[in-house]
Amino acid sequence: MNCRHCNHKLTYVFADLQTCPPSNAMVKPEQLNHPETYFPLKVFVCEKCWLVQVDELEKADAIFNNEYTYFSSFSTSWLQHAKKYTDYMTERFGFNSQSLVVEIASNDGYLLQYFKEKNIPVLGVEPTANTAKVAIEKGIENIVDFFGSNLAENKLKAKADLVLGNNVLAHVPDINDFVKGVKIALKPNGVNTFEFPHLLQLVKHNQFDTIYHEHFSYLSLTNLVAIFATQGLDFFDVEELPTHGGSLRIFAKHKEDNSKTIEPSVAAMLAKEKAAGIDTLEYYQNFQSKVEKIKYDFIEFLINQKRAGKKVIGYGAAAKGNTLLNYCGIKGNDLIEYVVDASPYKQQKFLPGSRIPVLSKEAIEETKPDFIVIFPWNLTEEISQQLHYVKNWDCKFVIAIPELKIF
Ligand SMILES: [Zn+2]
């Protein structure tokens, strides 16, 4: 296997999470007698360009299909984040009714709806037809396809004042072609922003559950500078965000565009990453043992509660939980009775691999569990507030990452 950016041979393993099914492949009741397809989940680091990456074992279209069940609008804090972004960008760059905002992986229109409210023309590019359908019902124009240089050349050439993508850059198998598409789509003075979980936070906070098949690359400013520069794009600003356990928002422009000042934040972030050792092999080689410790602590907790006759359930049927459960080898609902999720698209289905049933929130009141494992630890505050009523029967919350915590 060679690096998807620089083609250097990959030999160094960053994390080996064994095998699991695609994280969003929920199992329907009628599929319970069918087998599931498991893929190895092994992450390498390129010692030449420092891109951290999983092997492309499955075609992207097999993962992001009509069964794809992640609807961005079901998270209220994410909606607030999107709204704030549109206010900030409109003020900073002066977008108006003559501009065009293109969002890649626009999902159900959770973000573009706020630009539309400001009368700024928008266009979504979204490969999953069922989420795009929801956006179209909101009146948001969509191209239902994967973004790349071909699509940009045919439909978006030099048309966009802003090309944005939240949590998509890491999900792209051919990252070189994808960034090339951004270069093609941008107007000469256009702005590009991407948000993605920061590799620096992943390593620092043991966030191995953000590793899953749909997530091809693990990104830092250091490994992105080369990828963008190859396509003629420069960074002119970078911000740290609290979302998804610590994300970066990068601002890119055409190399030829001299109308924007390169902020000191860019050099400062590169220096911060270098100080952490992001361009040394040692940085990546200690991660696996930390991951294994989390696995043993979590399994030990579940077995101890089972032996004590306690009821443990989970909250949040998302990718993070599936990585954790599959890596820990949890099968069936003897240790975790069920998982609740607010999305009706997931309820009455079963988690991929572990096959733990997904129920609606009402099940909590009815069954009064002793422990609720919060799988999306990045939403711990939001979820524990929503569920504060479980304290009436002394129920405790649990997170497994960055380390086992009961509260
Ligand atoms: Zn490389």
XYZ file of C-alpha atoms and ligand atoms in Angstrom:
408
model
C 0.000 0.000 0.000
C 1.250 3.453 -0.922
C 0.449 6.912 0.483
C -2.664 8.383 -1.117
C -0.979 11.760 -1.346
C 2.702 11.240 -2.157
C 2.706 7.559 -3.184
C 5.501 6.681 -0.731
C 5.353 3.063 0.501
C 3.520 2.797 3.842
C 5.205 0.656 6.470
C 4.424 2.259 9.836
C 1.212 1.319 11.661
C -0.353 4.039 13.803
C -3.314 2.015 15.102
C -4.620 -1.475 14.433
C -8.282 -1.782 15.436
C -8.705 -5.295 14.022
C -11.847 -5.740 11.898
C -15.311 -4.209 11.862
C -18.220 -3.516 9.508
C -18.716 -0.008 8.070
C -19.816 2.189 10.973
C -23.031 3.448 9.419
C -24.237 0.062 8.151
C -27.119 -0.322 10.620
C -28.656 -3.798 10.640
C -32.409 -3.983 9.972
C -34.488 -6.609 11.793
C -34.966 -8.618 8.572
C -31.166 -8.700 8.099
C -30.445 -10.336 11.445
C -30.091 -13.749 9.814
C -27.650 -12.401 7.237
C -23.886 -12.076 7.635
C -22.167 -8.697 7.790
C -19.046 -7.727 5.891
C -16.050 -6.957 8.105
C -13.049 -4.987 6.915
C -9.671 -4.610 8.596
C -9.290 -1.238 10.289
C -5.599 -0.494 10.241
C -4.184 3.016 10.122
C -0.781 3.834 8.675
C 1.362 6.941 8.780
C 3.428 8.082 5.813
C 6.944 8.881 6.993
C 7.453 11.232 4.044
C 4.393 13.560 4.145
C 2.947 12.484 7.572
C -0.506 11.755 6.180
C -2.210 9.306 8.550
C -4.520 7.050 6.542
C -6.541 3.845 6.306
C -6.313 1.561 3.338
C -9.058 2.016 0.759
C -10.555 -1.439 1.117
C -14.041 -0.574 0.099
C -15.289 1.650 -2.635
C -16.682 4.871 -1.204
C -19.997 4.411 -3.022
C -20.623 1.204 -1.064
C -20.477 3.218 2.177
C -22.154 6.508 1.258
C -25.257 5.029 -0.308
C -28.987 5.438 0.190
C -28.842 3.643 3.517
C -26.508 6.279 4.919
C -28.248 7.389 8.063
C -26.370 10.372 9.415
C -28.633 13.408 9.355
C -26.756 16.478 10.580
C -29.897 18.312 11.682
C -30.540 15.911 14.560
C -27.795 17.493 16.647
C -28.850 20.848 18.090
C -25.343 21.917 19.056
C -24.140 21.190 15.527
C -26.932 23.371 14.121
C -25.835 26.218 16.396
C -22.264 25.740 15.217
C -23.425 25.953 11.583
C -25.466 29.094 12.200
C -22.542 30.818 13.915
C -20.255 29.948 11.017
C -22.590 31.497 8.437
C -22.839 34.739 10.469
C -19.079 34.926 10.903
C -18.208 34.182 7.268
C -20.794 36.592 5.887
C -19.445 39.373 8.069
C -15.770 38.658 7.427
C -15.956 38.175 3.634
C -19.054 40.200 2.763
C -21.007 37.538 0.890
C -24.269 38.838 -0.603
C -27.004 38.045 -3.120
C -24.424 38.086 -5.943
C -22.234 35.441 -4.292
C -22.348 31.664 -4.558
C -21.713 29.434 -1.555
C -20.993 25.787 -2.366
C -20.988 23.234 0.410
C -19.442 19.847 -0.179
C -21.238 17.090 1.743
C -24.101 19.446 2.472
C -26.086 16.602 4.042
C -29.684 17.614 4.812
C -29.027 21.332 4.340
C -28.285 21.864 8.053
C -25.817 24.684 7.206
C -26.782 26.094 3.806
C -30.260 26.905 5.152
C -28.680 29.749 7.180
C -26.934 31.282 4.135
C -30.222 30.953 2.241
C -31.965 32.895 5.030
C -29.521 35.736 4.301
C -30.463 35.630 0.588
C -27.031 34.348 -0.372
C -27.296 31.837 -3.264
C -26.269 28.328 -2.238
C -25.545 25.008 -3.879
C -25.040 21.707 -2.090
C -23.014 18.769 -3.343
C -24.119 15.617 -1.556
C -23.681 12.027 -2.728
C -26.270 10.422 -0.441
C -29.659 10.752 -2.108
C -31.760 10.369 1.047
C -30.073 13.241 2.905
C -29.967 15.414 -0.242
C -33.715 14.854 -0.634
C -34.330 16.485 2.750
C -32.211 19.483 1.687
C -34.079 19.814 -1.603
C -37.361 19.842 0.333
C -35.956 22.855 2.232
C -35.476 24.577 -1.131
C -31.709 24.050 -1.293
C -30.402 23.208 -4.746
C -28.281 20.058 -4.759
C -25.983 18.117 -7.019
C -26.366 14.508 -5.875
C -22.850 13.282 -6.554
C -19.332 12.950 -5.179
C -17.238 16.085 -5.393
C -13.992 15.957 -7.358
C -12.103 17.646 -10.195
C -14.466 16.266 -12.892
C -17.591 17.591 -11.237
C -15.902 20.949 -10.561
C -14.711 21.227 -14.171
C -18.139 20.389 -15.611
C -20.450 22.247 -13.267
C -18.633 24.702 -11.004
C -15.645 26.105 -12.850
C -14.553 29.413 -11.205
C -18.107 29.958 -9.929
C -17.798 29.805 -6.134
C -17.090 32.676 -3.754
C -16.944 30.156 -0.954
C -16.365 26.412 -1.067
C -16.825 24.860 2.337
C -16.821 21.403 3.783
C -17.340 20.257 7.341
C -16.084 16.819 8.247
C -15.695 15.752 4.653
C -12.000 16.262 3.847
C -11.033 13.289 5.973
C -13.750 11.153 4.321
C -12.355 11.470 0.815
C -10.471 8.520 -0.717
C -8.703 10.592 -3.418
C -7.749 13.678 -1.443
C -5.494 15.069 -4.231
C -8.311 15.068 -6.787
C -10.758 16.484 -4.248
C -8.524 19.483 -3.436
C -7.922 19.934 -7.166
C -11.707 20.265 -7.504
C -11.714 23.048 -4.909
C -9.023 24.899 -6.887
C -11.163 24.637 -10.050
C -14.439 25.686 -8.392
C -13.150 28.822 -6.657
C -13.456 32.287 -8.196
C -10.082 34.138 -8.408
C -10.756 35.779 -5.019
C -12.746 32.876 -3.603
C -12.367 31.454 -0.124
C -12.255 27.807 0.894
C -12.771 26.510 4.414
C -12.665 22.988 5.724
C -13.270 21.763 9.242
C -11.955 18.405 10.387
C -10.970 16.721 13.650
C -7.370 17.656 14.426
C -4.877 14.788 14.552
C -3.112 16.561 17.408
C -6.247 16.179 19.579
C -6.846 12.602 18.460
C -3.410 11.588 19.725
C -3.464 13.745 22.846
C -6.904 12.549 23.988
C -6.789 8.919 22.792
C -9.690 9.498 20.401
C -9.184 6.218 18.548
C -12.945 5.809 18.174
C -12.881 8.582 15.553
C -11.118 6.029 13.365
C -13.521 4.212 11.057
C -13.614 3.058 7.441
C -15.450 6.101 6.148
C -12.658 8.237 7.551
C -9.744 7.769 5.149
C -7.296 10.414 6.421
C -6.374 11.893 9.812
C -5.389 15.454 9.278
C -3.035 18.069 10.614
C -2.013 21.412 9.185
C 1.425 19.898 8.586
C 0.152 17.115 6.342
C -2.362 19.376 4.545
C 0.069 22.141 3.567
C 1.730 19.842 1.024
C -1.567 18.502 -0.327
C -2.990 21.994 -0.904
C 0.261 23.507 -2.226
C 0.470 20.767 -4.874
C -2.881 22.016 -6.221
C -1.958 25.722 -6.082
C -3.801 26.627 -2.901
C -2.336 28.407 0.157
C -3.612 28.677 3.691
C -4.174 32.192 4.967
C -5.747 31.440 8.352
C -6.450 28.564 10.715
C -8.662 28.381 13.791
C -8.998 25.811 16.546
C -12.580 24.748 17.306
C -13.975 22.693 20.175
C -16.169 20.576 17.846
C -15.635 16.811 17.564
C -13.143 16.798 20.406
C -10.975 19.504 18.863
C -11.095 20.476 15.198
C -9.233 22.790 12.873
C -10.895 25.212 10.484
C -8.535 26.007 7.641
C -8.902 28.950 5.252
C -7.420 28.516 1.780
C -7.113 30.766 -1.260
C -5.587 30.629 -4.713
C -1.811 30.958 -4.531
C -2.131 33.819 -7.052
C -4.665 35.718 -4.907
C -2.783 38.544 -3.175
C -5.882 40.234 -1.778
C -5.713 38.353 1.514
C -3.206 38.674 4.337
C -1.636 35.463 5.586
C -2.443 35.500 9.288
C 0.207 34.605 11.902
C -2.095 31.735 13.007
C -0.799 29.577 10.146
C 2.865 29.645 11.200
C 1.838 29.373 14.862
C -0.143 26.165 14.267
C 2.651 24.606 12.219
C 5.054 25.416 15.075
C 2.658 23.932 17.621
C 2.386 20.686 15.644
C 6.153 20.510 15.236
C 6.658 21.032 18.962
C 4.349 18.055 19.624
C 6.553 15.950 17.337
C 4.056 15.476 14.520
C 6.887 15.096 12.009
C 8.618 12.300 13.929
C 7.810 8.577 13.942
C 7.927 8.389 17.754
C 4.806 10.528 17.902
C 2.770 7.785 16.204
C 4.343 4.703 17.705
C 3.032 4.990 21.270
C -0.625 5.232 20.355
C -1.566 1.544 20.127
C -0.732 0.787 23.769
C -2.977 3.654 24.950
C -5.800 2.299 22.797
C -5.408 -1.161 24.296
C -5.593 0.183 27.849
C -8.938 1.832 27.085
C -10.245 -1.461 25.712
C -9.292 -3.415 28.843
C -10.696 -0.770 31.214
C -13.996 -0.592 29.355
C -14.519 -4.356 29.114
C -13.581 -4.735 32.780
C -16.170 -2.115 33.750
C -18.902 -3.847 31.741
C -18.143 -7.275 33.185
C -17.980 -5.925 36.739
C -21.407 -4.288 36.362
C -22.858 -7.430 34.835
C -21.592 -9.517 37.780
C -23.029 -6.950 40.210
C -26.450 -7.268 38.549
C -26.439 -3.698 37.204
C -28.096 -2.563 33.982
C -25.881 -0.728 31.479
C -27.182 0.963 28.340
C -25.620 3.247 25.731
C -26.468 6.639 24.268
C -25.779 7.570 20.634
C -25.808 5.080 17.766
C -23.024 6.795 15.828
C -19.715 5.835 14.305
C -17.656 6.471 17.439
C -19.597 3.959 19.515
C -19.395 1.345 16.806
C -15.622 1.596 16.580
C -15.318 1.248 20.351
C -17.791 -1.645 20.627
C -16.330 -3.604 17.735
C -12.746 -3.054 18.840
C -13.710 -4.241 22.332
C -15.330 -7.338 20.821
C -18.787 -6.631 22.278
C -21.370 -8.912 20.646
C -25.043 -9.010 21.517
C -26.834 -7.112 24.264
C -25.779 -8.995 27.400
C -23.315 -6.324 28.574
C -25.036 -3.287 27.074
C -28.772 -3.898 26.913
C -29.645 -1.321 24.275
C -28.557 2.001 22.836
C -30.849 4.986 22.511
C -30.659 7.451 19.655
C -32.755 10.518 18.834
C -32.775 9.757 15.115
C -35.888 7.823 14.023
C -33.843 6.490 11.078
C -31.770 4.429 13.496
C -34.433 3.283 15.958
C -35.659 -0.301 15.692
C -32.412 -1.224 13.961
C -29.251 -2.860 15.341
C -25.718 -1.542 15.599
C -23.358 -2.950 12.971
C -21.211 -5.766 14.321
C -22.335 -5.700 17.939
C -26.021 -5.918 16.950
C -27.142 -4.062 20.050
C -30.749 -2.849 19.490
C -31.355 0.886 19.019
C -34.395 2.297 20.834
C -35.948 5.709 21.325
C -35.224 7.801 24.413
C -38.430 6.707 26.153
C -36.808 3.348 26.902
C -34.643 5.043 29.546
C -37.642 6.075 31.670
C -39.211 2.669 31.252
C -36.184 0.551 32.175
C -34.303 2.868 34.576
C -30.730 1.736 33.880
C -27.889 2.038 36.423
C -25.328 3.307 33.903
C -25.554 5.144 30.576
C -22.442 4.999 28.399
C -22.258 8.211 26.359
C -20.591 7.168 23.106
C -20.323 10.633 21.486
C -18.079 11.963 24.284
C -17.794 15.253 22.370
C -21.483 15.861 23.200
C -21.210 14.773 26.846
C -22.435 18.087 28.225
C -25.415 18.364 25.886
C -26.459 14.753 26.452
C -25.998 14.676 30.246
C -28.091 17.849 30.508
C -30.849 16.383 28.341
C -30.842 13.270 30.494
C -30.488 14.966 33.897
C -33.730 13.260 35.031
C -31.939 9.901 35.310
C -30.279 11.233 38.467
C -33.717 10.692 40.097
C -32.878 7.009 40.319
C -29.110 7.453 40.841
C -28.155 6.470 37.325
C -24.547 7.318 36.430
C -22.977 8.434 33.160
C -19.932 6.721 31.730
C -17.428 7.712 29.066
C -14.647 5.398 27.879
C -12.461 7.983 26.160
C -9.961 9.623 26.813
C -10.123 7.270 29.785
C -12.868 5.486 31.686
C -14.834 8.029 33.704
C -18.007 7.482 35.777
C -19.947 10.515 36.971
Zn 2.848 10.514 1.916
